Amino acid sequence: EVQLVESGGGLVQPGRSLRLSCAASGFTFGDYAMHWVRQAPGKGLQWVSGISWNSASIVYADSVKGRFTISRDNAKNSLYLQVNSLRPEDTALYYCAKPLTSNWNDAFDLWGQGTMVTVSS
Amino acid sequence: EIVLTQSPGTLSLSPGERASLSCRASQSVSSRYLAWYQQKPGQAPRLLIYGASSRATGIPDRFSGSGSGTDFTLTISRLEPEDFAVYHCQHYGSSPLFGGGTKVEIK
């Protein structure tokens, strides 16, 4: 089955860190760029970060630059997001998403179910 | 920086009616990089339309996309009960971005 499964979310205090994971299956993970998208409760979608198939190209949204680090392990079919210096405004459901083709610039045709990050003291 | 504005925020319609959702970009964008997603409560977004007008796999033909430049439209020709949801537009450039969403609710 083609799927993405996120994990690693939880309740954390401001300033702390988490490592989010996304396990891919059913497709050749190493052929695709991958992205993280988040959605605050009751709000719209916000793209967070993307990484090329070979990790050579990485881009972040301005709101997370310097605090979040995206990475991947193609041998393990896994995508990661290290989230540091967490703020209350980072509270959201974090999705990993796969582009329709191997191009970075493509619509997202596969999404995980999301992992919830709640930042609160 | 491009901003995508979706309107209306909420659309109240009855099953069988036609829905027209707008996505306006703050500057001209390539239609090649414009997508629409459907999201139901508690679910991840589902890709409906890419390249402004191409339907994704398995999407019924009552969904259609159109537009160019700064103005794009998602049309649902006849609303089915399962179509009541939130719809997001996206420009998938080098830094993808989303509009604020339009909720289609039952009138």
PDB file of C-alpha atoms in Angstrom, chain B residues 10 14 27 32 37-39 41 44 47-49 53-54 61 64 75 79 86-87 96-98 103-105:
ATOM      1  CA  THR B  10     -17.679  30.155   3.285  1.00  0.00           C
ATOM      2  CA  SER B  14     -27.605  22.864  -1.448  1.00  0.00           C
ATOM      3  CA  GLN B  27       0.959  38.584  -8.819  1.00  0.00           C
ATOM      4  CA  ARG B  32       1.308  25.006 -14.533  1.00  0.00           C
ATOM      5  CA  TYR B  37      -7.197  20.208  -2.646  1.00  0.00           C
ATOM      6  CA  GLN B  38     -10.260  18.991  -0.769  1.00  0.00           C
ATOM      7  CA  GLN B  39     -10.089  18.456   2.983  1.00  0.00           C
ATOM      8  CA  PRO B  41     -12.783  17.109   8.973  1.00  0.00           C
ATOM      9  CA  ALA B  44      -5.558  14.951   5.257  1.00  0.00           C
ATOM     10  CA  LEU B  47      -5.395  16.456  -4.454  1.00  0.00           C
ATOM     11  CA  LEU B  48      -8.199  17.340  -6.859  1.00  0.00           C
ATOM     12  CA  ILE B  49      -6.669  19.494  -9.592  1.00  0.00           C
ATOM     13  CA  SER B  53      -7.120  22.246 -14.903  1.00  0.00           C
ATOM     14  CA  SER B  54      -5.932  18.611 -14.821  1.00  0.00           C
ATOM     15  CA  ASP B  61     -15.502  14.981 -13.676  1.00  0.00           C
ATOM     16  CA  SER B  64     -13.045  21.251 -12.913  1.00  0.00           C
ATOM     17  CA  THR B  75     -15.987  24.580 -10.156  1.00  0.00           C
ATOM     18  CA  LEU B  79     -22.688  19.253  -5.461  1.00  0.00           C
ATOM     19  CA  VAL B  86     -12.881  22.798   2.830  1.00  0.00           C
ATOM     20  CA  TYR B  87     -11.031  23.526  -0.414  1.00  0.00           C
ATOM     21  CA  PRO B  96       4.974  26.236  -2.086  1.00  0.00           C
ATOM     22  CA  LEU B  97       2.169  28.264  -0.578  1.00  0.00           C
ATOM     23  CA  PHE B  98      -1.518  27.799   0.112  1.00  0.00           C
ATOM     24  CA  LYS B 103     -15.518  26.054   3.294  1.00  0.00           C
ATOM     25  CA  VAL B 104     -18.423  24.672   1.285  1.00  0.00           C
ATOM     26  CA  GLU B 105     -21.273  24.023   3.698  1.00  0.00           C
TER      27      GLU B 105
END
